[in-house]
Coordinates of C-alpha atoms in Angstrom, one line a residue:
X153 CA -59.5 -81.3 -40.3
X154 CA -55.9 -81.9 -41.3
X155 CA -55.4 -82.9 -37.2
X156 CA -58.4 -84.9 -36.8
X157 CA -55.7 -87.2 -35.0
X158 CA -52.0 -88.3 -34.8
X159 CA -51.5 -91.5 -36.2
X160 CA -48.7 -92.6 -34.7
X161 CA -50.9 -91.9 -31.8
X162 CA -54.0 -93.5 -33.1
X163 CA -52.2 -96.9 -33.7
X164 CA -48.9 -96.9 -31.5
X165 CA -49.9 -100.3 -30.2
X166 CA -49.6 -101.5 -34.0
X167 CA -50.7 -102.0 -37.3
X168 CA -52.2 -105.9 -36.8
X169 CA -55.9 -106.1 -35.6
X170 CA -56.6 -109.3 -34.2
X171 CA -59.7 -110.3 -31.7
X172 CA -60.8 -107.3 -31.2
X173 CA -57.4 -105.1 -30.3
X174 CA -54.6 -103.7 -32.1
X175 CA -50.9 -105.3 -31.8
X176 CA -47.5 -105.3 -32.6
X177 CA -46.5 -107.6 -35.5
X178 CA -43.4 -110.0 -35.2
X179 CA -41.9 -110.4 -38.5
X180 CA -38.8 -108.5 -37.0
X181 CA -39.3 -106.0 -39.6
X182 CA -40.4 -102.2 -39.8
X183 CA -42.2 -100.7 -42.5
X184 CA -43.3 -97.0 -43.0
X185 CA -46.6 -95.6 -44.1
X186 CA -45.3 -92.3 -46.8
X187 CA -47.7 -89.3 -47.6
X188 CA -46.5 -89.7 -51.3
X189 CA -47.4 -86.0 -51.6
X190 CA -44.4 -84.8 -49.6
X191 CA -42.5 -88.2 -49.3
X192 CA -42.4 -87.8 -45.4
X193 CA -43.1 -90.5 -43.5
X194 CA -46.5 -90.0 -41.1
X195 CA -46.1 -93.8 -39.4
X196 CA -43.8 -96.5 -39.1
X197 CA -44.6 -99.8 -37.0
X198 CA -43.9 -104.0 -37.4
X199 CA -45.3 -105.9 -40.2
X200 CA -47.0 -109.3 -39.9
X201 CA -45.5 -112.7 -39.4
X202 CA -46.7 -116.3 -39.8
X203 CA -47.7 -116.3 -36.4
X204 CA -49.6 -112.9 -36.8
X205 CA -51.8 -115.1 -40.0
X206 CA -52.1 -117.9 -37.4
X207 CA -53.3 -116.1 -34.5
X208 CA -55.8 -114.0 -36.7
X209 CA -57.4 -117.0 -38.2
X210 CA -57.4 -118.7 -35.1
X211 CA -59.8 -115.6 -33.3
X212 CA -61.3 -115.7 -36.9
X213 CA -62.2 -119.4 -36.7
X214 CA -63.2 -119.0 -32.9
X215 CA -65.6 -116.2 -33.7
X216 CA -67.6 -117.9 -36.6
X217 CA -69.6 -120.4 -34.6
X218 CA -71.3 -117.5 -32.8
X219 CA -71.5 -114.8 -35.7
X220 CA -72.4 -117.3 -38.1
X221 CA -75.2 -118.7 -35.8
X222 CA -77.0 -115.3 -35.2
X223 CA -80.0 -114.4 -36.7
X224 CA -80.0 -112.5 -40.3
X225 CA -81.7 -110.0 -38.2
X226 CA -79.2 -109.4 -35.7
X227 CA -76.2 -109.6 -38.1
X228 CA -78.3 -107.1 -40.1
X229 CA -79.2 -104.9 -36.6
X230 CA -74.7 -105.0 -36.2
X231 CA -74.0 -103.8 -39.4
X232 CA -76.3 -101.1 -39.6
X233 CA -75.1 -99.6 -36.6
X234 CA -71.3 -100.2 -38.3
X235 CA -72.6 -97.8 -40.7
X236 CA -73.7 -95.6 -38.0
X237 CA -70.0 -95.4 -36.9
X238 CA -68.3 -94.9 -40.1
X239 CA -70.7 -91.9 -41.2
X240 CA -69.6 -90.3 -37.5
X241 CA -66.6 -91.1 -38.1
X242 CA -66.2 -89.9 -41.9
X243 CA -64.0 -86.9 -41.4
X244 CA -61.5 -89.0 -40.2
X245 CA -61.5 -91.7 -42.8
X246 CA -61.5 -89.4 -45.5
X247 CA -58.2 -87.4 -43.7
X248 CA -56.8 -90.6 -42.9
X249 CA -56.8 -92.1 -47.0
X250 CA -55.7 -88.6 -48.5
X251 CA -52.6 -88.8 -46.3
X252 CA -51.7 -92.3 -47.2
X253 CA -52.8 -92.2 -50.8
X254 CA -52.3 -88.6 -51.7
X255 CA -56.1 -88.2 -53.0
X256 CA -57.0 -84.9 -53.1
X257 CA -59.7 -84.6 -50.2
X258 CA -62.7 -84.0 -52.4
X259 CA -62.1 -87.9 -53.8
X260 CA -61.6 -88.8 -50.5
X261 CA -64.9 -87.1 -49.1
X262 CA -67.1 -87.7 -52.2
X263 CA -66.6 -91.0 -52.9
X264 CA -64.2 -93.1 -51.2
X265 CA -66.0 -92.5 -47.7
X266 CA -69.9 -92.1 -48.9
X267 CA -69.6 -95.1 -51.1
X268 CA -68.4 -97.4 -48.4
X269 CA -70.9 -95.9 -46.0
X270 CA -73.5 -96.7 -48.5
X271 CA -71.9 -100.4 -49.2
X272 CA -72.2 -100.8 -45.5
X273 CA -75.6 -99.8 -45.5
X274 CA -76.5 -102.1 -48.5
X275 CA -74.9 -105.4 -47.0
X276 CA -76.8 -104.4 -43.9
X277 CA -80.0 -105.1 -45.8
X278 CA -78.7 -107.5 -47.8
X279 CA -78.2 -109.9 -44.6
X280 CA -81.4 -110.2 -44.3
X281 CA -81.8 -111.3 -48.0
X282 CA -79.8 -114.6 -48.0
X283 CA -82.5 -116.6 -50.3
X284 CA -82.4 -120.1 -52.2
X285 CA -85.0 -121.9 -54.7
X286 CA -88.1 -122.3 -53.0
X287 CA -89.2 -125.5 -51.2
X288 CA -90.7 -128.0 -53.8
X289 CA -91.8 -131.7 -55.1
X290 CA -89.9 -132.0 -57.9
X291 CA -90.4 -135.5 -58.5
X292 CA -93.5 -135.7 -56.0
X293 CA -92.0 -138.1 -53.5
X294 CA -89.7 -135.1 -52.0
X295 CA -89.6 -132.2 -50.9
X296 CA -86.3 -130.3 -51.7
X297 CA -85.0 -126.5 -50.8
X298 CA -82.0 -124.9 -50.9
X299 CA -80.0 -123.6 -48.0
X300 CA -77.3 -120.8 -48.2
X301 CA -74.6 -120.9 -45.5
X302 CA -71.6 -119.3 -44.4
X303 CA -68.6 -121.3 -45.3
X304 CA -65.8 -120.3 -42.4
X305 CA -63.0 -118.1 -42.3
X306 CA -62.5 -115.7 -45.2
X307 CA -59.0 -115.1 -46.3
X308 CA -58.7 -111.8 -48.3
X309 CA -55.6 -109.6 -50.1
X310 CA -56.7 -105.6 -50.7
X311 CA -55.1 -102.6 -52.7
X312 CA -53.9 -99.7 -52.2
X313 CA -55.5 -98.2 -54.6
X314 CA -58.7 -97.7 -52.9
X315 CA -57.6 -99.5 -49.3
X316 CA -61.1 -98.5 -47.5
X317 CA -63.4 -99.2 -50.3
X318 CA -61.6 -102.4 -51.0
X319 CA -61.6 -103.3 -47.2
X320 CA -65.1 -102.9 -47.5
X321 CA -65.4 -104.6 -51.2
X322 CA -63.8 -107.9 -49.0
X323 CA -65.1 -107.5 -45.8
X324 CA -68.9 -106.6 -46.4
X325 CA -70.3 -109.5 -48.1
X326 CA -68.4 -112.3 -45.9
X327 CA -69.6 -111.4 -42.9
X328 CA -73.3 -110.1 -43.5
X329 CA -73.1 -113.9 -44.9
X330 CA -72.4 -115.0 -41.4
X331 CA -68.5 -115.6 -42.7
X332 CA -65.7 -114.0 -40.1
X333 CA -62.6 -112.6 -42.0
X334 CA -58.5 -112.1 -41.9
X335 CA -58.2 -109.4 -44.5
X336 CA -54.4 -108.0 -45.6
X337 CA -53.9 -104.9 -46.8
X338 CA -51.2 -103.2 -48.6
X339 CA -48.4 -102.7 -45.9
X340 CA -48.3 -98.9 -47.7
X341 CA -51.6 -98.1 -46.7
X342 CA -53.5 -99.6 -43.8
X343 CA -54.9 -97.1 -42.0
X344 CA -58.0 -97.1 -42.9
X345 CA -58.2 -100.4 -43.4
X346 CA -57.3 -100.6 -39.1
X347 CA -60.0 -98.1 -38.6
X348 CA -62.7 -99.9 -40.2
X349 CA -62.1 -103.2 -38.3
X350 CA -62.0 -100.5 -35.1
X351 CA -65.0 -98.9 -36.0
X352 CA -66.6 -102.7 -36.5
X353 CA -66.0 -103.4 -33.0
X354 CA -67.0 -99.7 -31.4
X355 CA -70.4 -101.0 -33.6
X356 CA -70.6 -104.2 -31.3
X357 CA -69.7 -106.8 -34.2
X358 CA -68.0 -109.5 -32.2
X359 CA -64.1 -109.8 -31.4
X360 CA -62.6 -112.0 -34.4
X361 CA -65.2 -111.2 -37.0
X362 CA -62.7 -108.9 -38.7
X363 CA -59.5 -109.0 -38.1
X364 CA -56.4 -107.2 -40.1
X365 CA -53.1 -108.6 -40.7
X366 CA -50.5 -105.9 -42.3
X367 CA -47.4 -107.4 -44.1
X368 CA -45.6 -108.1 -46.9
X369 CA -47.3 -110.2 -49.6
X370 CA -45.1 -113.1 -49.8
X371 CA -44.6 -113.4 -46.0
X372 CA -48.1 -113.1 -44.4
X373 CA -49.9 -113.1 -48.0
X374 CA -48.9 -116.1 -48.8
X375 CA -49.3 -117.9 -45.6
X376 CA -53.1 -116.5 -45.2
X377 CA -53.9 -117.6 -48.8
X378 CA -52.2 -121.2 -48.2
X379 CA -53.8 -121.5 -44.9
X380 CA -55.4 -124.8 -44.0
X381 CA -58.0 -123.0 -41.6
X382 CA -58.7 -120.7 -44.8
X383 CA -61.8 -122.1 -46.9
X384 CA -62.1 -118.5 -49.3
X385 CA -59.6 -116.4 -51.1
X386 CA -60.6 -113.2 -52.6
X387 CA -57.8 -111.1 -54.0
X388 CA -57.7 -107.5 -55.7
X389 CA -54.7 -106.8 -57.4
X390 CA -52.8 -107.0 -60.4
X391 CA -52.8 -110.2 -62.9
X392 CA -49.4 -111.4 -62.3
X393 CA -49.9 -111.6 -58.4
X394 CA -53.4 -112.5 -59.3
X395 CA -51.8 -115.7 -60.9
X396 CA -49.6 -116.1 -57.9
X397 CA -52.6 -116.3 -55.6
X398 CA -54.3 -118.6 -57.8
X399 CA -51.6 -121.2 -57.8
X400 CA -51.4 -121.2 -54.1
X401 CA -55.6 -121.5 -53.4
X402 CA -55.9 -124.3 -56.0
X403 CA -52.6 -126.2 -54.5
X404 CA -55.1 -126.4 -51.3
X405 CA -58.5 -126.2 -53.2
X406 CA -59.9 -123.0 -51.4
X407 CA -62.4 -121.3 -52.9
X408 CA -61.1 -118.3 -54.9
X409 CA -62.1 -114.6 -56.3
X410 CA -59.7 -112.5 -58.4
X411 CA -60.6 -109.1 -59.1
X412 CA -57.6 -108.0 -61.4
X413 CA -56.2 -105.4 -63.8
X414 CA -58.0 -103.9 -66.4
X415 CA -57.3 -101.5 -69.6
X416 CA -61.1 -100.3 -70.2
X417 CA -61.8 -99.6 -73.6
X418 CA -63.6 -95.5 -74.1
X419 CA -65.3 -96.5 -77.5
X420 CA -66.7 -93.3 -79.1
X421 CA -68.5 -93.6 -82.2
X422 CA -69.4 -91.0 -84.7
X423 CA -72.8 -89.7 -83.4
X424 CA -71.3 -89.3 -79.9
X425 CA -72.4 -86.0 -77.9
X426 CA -68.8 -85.2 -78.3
X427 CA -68.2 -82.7 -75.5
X428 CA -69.8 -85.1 -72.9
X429 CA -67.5 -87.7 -74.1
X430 CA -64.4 -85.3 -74.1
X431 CA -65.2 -84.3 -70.0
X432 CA -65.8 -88.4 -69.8
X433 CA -62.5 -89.3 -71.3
X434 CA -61.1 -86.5 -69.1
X435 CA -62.7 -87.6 -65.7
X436 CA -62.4 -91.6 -66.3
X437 CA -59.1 -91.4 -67.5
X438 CA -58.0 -89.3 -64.3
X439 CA -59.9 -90.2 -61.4
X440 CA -57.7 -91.2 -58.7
X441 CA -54.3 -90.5 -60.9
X442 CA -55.1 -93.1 -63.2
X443 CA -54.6 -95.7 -60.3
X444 CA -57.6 -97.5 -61.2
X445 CA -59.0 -100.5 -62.5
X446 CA -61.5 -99.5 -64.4
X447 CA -60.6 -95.8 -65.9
X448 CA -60.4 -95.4 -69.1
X449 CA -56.9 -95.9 -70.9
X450 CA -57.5 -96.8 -74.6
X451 CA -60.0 -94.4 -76.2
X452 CA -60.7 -95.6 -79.5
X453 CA -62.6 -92.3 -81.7
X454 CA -64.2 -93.0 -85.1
X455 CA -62.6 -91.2 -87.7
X456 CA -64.7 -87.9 -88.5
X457 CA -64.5 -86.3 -84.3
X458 CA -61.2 -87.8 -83.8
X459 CA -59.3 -85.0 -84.4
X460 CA -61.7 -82.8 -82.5
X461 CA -61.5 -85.2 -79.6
X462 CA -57.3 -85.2 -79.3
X463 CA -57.3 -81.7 -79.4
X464 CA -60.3 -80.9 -76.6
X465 CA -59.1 -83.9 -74.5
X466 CA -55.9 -82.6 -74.8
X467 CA -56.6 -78.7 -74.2
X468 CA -58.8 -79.8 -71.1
X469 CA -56.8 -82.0 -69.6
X470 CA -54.4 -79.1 -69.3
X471 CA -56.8 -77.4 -66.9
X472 CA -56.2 -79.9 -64.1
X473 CA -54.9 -78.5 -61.4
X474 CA -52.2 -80.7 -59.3
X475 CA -51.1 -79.7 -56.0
X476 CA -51.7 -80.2 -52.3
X477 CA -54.1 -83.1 -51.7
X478 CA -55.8 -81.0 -48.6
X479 CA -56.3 -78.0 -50.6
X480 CA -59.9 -77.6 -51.8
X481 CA -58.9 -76.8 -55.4
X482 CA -56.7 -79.2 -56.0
X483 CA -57.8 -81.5 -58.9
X484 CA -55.2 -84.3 -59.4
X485 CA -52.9 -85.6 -56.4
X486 CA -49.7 -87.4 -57.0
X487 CA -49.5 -91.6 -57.4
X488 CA -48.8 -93.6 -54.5
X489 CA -44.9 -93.4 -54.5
X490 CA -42.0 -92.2 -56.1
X491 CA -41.4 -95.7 -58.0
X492 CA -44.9 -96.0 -59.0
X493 CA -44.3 -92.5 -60.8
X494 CA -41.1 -93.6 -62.4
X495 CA -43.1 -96.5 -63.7
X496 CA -45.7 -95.0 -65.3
X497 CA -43.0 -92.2 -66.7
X498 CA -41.0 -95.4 -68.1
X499 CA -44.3 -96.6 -70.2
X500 CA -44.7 -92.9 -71.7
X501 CA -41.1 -92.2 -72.3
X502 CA -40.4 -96.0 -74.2
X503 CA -43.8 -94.6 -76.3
X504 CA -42.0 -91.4 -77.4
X505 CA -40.4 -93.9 -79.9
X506 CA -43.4 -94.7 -81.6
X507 CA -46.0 -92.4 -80.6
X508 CA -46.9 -89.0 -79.9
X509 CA -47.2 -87.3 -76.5
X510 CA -50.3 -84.7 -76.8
X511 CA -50.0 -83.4 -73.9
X512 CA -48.0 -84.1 -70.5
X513 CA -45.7 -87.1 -70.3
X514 CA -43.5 -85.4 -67.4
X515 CA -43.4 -84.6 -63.7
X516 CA -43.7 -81.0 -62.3
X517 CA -40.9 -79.2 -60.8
X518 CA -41.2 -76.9 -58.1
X519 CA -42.8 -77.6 -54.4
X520 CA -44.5 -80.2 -56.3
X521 CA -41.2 -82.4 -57.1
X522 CA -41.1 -83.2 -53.5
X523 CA -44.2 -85.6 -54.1
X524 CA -44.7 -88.2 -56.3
X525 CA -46.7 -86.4 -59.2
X526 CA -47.5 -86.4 -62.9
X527 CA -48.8 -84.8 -65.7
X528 CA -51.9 -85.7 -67.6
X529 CA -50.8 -87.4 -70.1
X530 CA -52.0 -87.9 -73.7
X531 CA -51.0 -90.3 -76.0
X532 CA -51.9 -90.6 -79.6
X533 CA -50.6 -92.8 -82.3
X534 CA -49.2 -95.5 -81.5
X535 CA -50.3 -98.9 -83.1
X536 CA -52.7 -101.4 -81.0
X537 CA -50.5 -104.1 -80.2
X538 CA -47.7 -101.3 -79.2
X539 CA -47.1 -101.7 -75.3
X540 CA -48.6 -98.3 -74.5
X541 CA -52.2 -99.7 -75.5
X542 CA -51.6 -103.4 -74.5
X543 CA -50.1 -103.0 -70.4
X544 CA -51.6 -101.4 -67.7
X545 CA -50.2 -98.5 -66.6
X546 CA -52.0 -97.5 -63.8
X547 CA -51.6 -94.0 -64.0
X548 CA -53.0 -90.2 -65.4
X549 CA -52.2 -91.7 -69.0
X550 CA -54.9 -92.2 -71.9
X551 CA -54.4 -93.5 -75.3
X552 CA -56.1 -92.2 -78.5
X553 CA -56.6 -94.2 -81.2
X554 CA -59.1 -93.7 -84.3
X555 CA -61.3 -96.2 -86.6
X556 CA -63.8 -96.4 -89.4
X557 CA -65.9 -98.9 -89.1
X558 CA -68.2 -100.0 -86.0
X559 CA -66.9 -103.5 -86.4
X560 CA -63.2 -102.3 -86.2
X561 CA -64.4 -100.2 -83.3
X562 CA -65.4 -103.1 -81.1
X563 CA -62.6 -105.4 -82.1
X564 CA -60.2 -102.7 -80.7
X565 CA -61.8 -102.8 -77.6
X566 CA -61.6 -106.4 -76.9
X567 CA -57.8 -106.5 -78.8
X568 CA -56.8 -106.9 -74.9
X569 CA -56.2 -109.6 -72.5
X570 CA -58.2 -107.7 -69.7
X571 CA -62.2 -107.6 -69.6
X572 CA -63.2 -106.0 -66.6
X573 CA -64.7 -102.4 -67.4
X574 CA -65.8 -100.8 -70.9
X575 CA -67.9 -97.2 -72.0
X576 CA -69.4 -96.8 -75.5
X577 CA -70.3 -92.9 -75.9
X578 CA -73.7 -92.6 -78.8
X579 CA -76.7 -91.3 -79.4
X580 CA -78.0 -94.3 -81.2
X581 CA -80.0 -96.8 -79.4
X582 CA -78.8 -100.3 -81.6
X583 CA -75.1 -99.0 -81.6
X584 CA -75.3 -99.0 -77.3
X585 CA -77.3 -102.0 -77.7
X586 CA -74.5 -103.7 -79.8
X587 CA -71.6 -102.3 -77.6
X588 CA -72.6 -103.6 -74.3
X589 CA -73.8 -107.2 -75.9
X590 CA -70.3 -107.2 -77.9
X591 CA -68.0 -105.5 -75.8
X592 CA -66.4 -108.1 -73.5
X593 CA -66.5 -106.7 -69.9
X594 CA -68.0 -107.2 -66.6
X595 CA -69.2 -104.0 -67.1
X596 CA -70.0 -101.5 -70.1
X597 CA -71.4 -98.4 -69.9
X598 CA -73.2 -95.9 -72.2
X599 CA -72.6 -92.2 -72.4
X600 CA -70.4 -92.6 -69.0
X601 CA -67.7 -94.0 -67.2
X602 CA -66.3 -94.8 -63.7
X603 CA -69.8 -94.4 -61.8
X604 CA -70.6 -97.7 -59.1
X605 CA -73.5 -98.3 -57.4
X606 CA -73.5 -101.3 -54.6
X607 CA -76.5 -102.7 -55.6
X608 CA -74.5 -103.9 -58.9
X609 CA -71.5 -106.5 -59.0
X610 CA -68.3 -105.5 -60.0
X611 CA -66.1 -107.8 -61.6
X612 CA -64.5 -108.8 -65.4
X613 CA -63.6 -111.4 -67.9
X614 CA -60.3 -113.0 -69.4
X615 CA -57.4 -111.7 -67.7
X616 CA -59.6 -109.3 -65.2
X617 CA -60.8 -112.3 -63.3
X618 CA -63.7 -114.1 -61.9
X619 CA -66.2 -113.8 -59.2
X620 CA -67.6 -110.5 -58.1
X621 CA -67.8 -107.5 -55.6
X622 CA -70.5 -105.8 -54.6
X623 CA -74.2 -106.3 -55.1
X624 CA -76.3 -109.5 -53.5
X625 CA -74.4 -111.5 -56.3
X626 CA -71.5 -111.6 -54.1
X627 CA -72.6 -113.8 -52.4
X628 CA -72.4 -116.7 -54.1
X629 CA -68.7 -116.1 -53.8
X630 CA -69.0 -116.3 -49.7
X631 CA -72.1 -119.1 -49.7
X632 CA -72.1 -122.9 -49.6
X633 CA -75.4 -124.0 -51.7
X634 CA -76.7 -127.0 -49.7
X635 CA -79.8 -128.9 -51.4
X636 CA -81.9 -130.5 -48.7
X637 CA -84.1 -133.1 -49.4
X638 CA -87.2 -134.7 -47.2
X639 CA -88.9 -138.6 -48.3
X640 CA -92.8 -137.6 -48.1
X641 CA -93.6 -140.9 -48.7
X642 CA -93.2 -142.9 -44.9
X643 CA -92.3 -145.8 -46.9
X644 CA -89.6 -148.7 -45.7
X645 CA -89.1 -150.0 -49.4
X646 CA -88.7 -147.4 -52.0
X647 CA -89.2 -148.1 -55.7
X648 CA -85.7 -147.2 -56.4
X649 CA -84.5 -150.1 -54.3
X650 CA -85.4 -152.3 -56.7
X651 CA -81.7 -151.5 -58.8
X652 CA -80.6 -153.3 -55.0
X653 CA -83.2 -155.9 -54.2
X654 CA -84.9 -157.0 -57.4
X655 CA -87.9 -158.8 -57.0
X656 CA -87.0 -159.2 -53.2

């Protein structure tokens, strides 16, 4: 499966897709795409310029009178069969985002691809679903009702943490909507992102619907957020760009959604079914490298298993095989680049001053040195406001921490400026009852952590962001609410008029 297709092949007429077909960009400058499992280079082509943004908003803005204007049913009959072509296609997405993101090919196959066939699927029924208060007299001379309706050209910034699931996070809801779309992804992993706007059009969604700009974020990010043809900005990244994004949208009041970094909380309390939370903290912690948003980082363990827990966490998360992200036993893959490794090494070694490294804390020799990998890492005390427990890391690094009481238990896991995703591992029905009322997160679970399901929003508090992903409550990011209101009366001189006339 490993030669399901040559990619400088695949995209040698470019990495932008605009209208329908794929083209050069003109920034002047090349950029390569870097299996960060080797650190050889598997495509190189031109990044976006401004007048890549312009001419993708433009076939953006020229699509949307027509996509916009078709029937729910017929958006809905387009995007069903687009999930038609991505399940034919799956082999190759999944091949295509293990060799620019280094995940091992059962992530790849089990959850990156599925889950965006499935989100497909969802939005495809969804369309069809696009509902607003229903019609009444609410003060007997009128009848009102709510219309929902697409509100243009969709501006949106992806990750590369997860670039086809987050292409599909962005892309999904605007246009089953009736929006049309410029999405950018990261310029270090667009492939998939290309494919899914190809496999759009092999699907018969119009030319312009979705198009895909690749280039650097303050080139062509900034000039697709700032936009005047743009009416929607929805971001996924971290805080501090987060904050950059925001400042341009506002400066041309667009409407915005931030989707930003997280440091979930792994709350286990004393009646926790210890070993399920030990594979939890494992798996959440790990999933992906660490490299995302909602794995846990900061498990906090009260007092009477926390000892038990450090030491099985520890002992298990020295079973995890790394190695070759193609080969089926490989468990962990390497981060997304060499500097992204360094990174998350610089956080562990600055905590070797305060804290104690379990378990890990280093990168593998051998074949393995030649990609971009790291141990599982454990951490274990260090204080709360140390910078090991307060920063995102992004990477296969978890923090253990103990407490006593419940109280202190929750108040550790909102001592963050994030809020976006929290687990709370008990066997007791008021203690998971408290945790996810108290827990400050978009979203908490109970005896697990990681699982999505598109039929549920995704999306945090505080420093994590506003809006959300997924679900039939994204749309109220990608809808205009329009009250309409009909006189039932068929009179000239209303009563009201009287604030106007008097006794005229």
């Amino acid at each position: 499966m490993g030669n399901s297709f040559q990619v400088q092949d695949r995209f040698a007429d470019g990495a932008q897709y605009i209208g329908g077909r794929l083209r050069s960009g003109t920034s002047g400058h090349s950029h390569e795409v870097v299996d960060p499992a080797t650190g050889e280079t598997v495509y190189t082509y031109e990044l976006a310029g401004t007048a890549d943004v312009d001419a993708a908003v433009a076939a953006a803005r020229e699509a949307f009178p027509g996509w916009s204007g078709a029937t729910p049913a017929e958006r809905s009959e387009a995007m069903h069969r687009f999930a038609a072509v991505l399940a034919e296609q799956a082999d190759d997405f999944a091949y295509a985002e293990s060799l620019q993101c280094g995940k091992p090919l059962k992530l790849s196959t089990g959850f990156d691809v599925p889950g965006t066939v499935d989100n497909t699927s969802f939005f495809a029924g969804a369309a069809r679903h696009l509902e607003g208060k229903s019609a009444a007299e609410y003060d007997g001379d009128h009848t009102s009702y709510v219309r929902r309706e697409a509100i243009g050209v969709i501006g949106s910034i992806a990750p590369w943490n997860y670039p086809l699931q987050m292409a599909a996070w962005k892309v999904l809801p605007a246009i089953a909507a009736g929006n049309t779309i410029v999405l950018k992804p990261a310029e270090i992993t667009p492939l998939t992102s290309l494919m899914f706007a190809q496999a759009a059009t092999e699907a018969g969604i119009p030319d312009g619907v979705i198009n895909i700009v690749t280039g650097a974020g303050k080139d062509s990010g900034e000039h697709l957020v700032g936009h005047p043809d743009v009416v929607m900005t929805s971001f996924t990244g971290s805080t501090a760009v987060g904050k950059r994004v925001a400042e341009i949208a506002t400066s041309t009041v667009k409407r915005l959604h931030l989707e930003l970094g997280g440091k979930a909380p792994f709350v286990v309390f004393d009646d926790a079914d210890l070993e399920a939370a030990v594979n939890g903290a494992v798996a959440g912690s790990l999933i992906n490298t660490g490299q995302d948003c909602t794995a846990a980082t900061r498990a906090y363990v009260q007092r009477p298993l926390y000892d038990a827990f450090v030491q099985q966490v520890a002992a298990l998360m020295e079973t995890v095989r790394l190695g070759d992200p193609f080969d089926p036993a490989t468990d962990l893959g390497p981060l997304i680049s060499h500097a992204q490794r360094d990174r998350v090494a610089g956080f562990v070694e600055r905590a070797r001053a305060y804290a104690t490294v379990v378990t890990g804390g280093e990168a593998p020799g051998g074949e393995l040195a030649r990609g971009a990998y790291y141990r599982p890492t454990l951490v274990a005390g260090a204080a709360q406001d140390s910078e090991i427990v307060q920063a995102e890391i992004f990477g296969p690094v978890l923090v253990v921490l103990p407490f006593d009481t419940d109280d202190e238990g929750i108040a550790l896991a909102n001592d963050t400026p994030y809020g976006l995703a929290a687990s709370a591992w008990t066997r007791g029905l008021y203690r998971a009852n408290r945790a996810t009322r108290e827990i400050k997160a978009g979203c908490v679970w109970i005896n697990d952590h990681i699982p999505i399901i598109s039929e549920m929003p995704h999306g945090g508090y505080k420093a994590s962001g506003f809006g959300k992903d997924m679900s039939s409550y994204s749309f109220e990011e990608y809808t205009q609410v329009k009250h309409v209101m009909y006189d039932n009366t068929a009179v000239a001189r209303k009563d009201w008029h009287r604030t106007i006339f008097g006794d005229r």
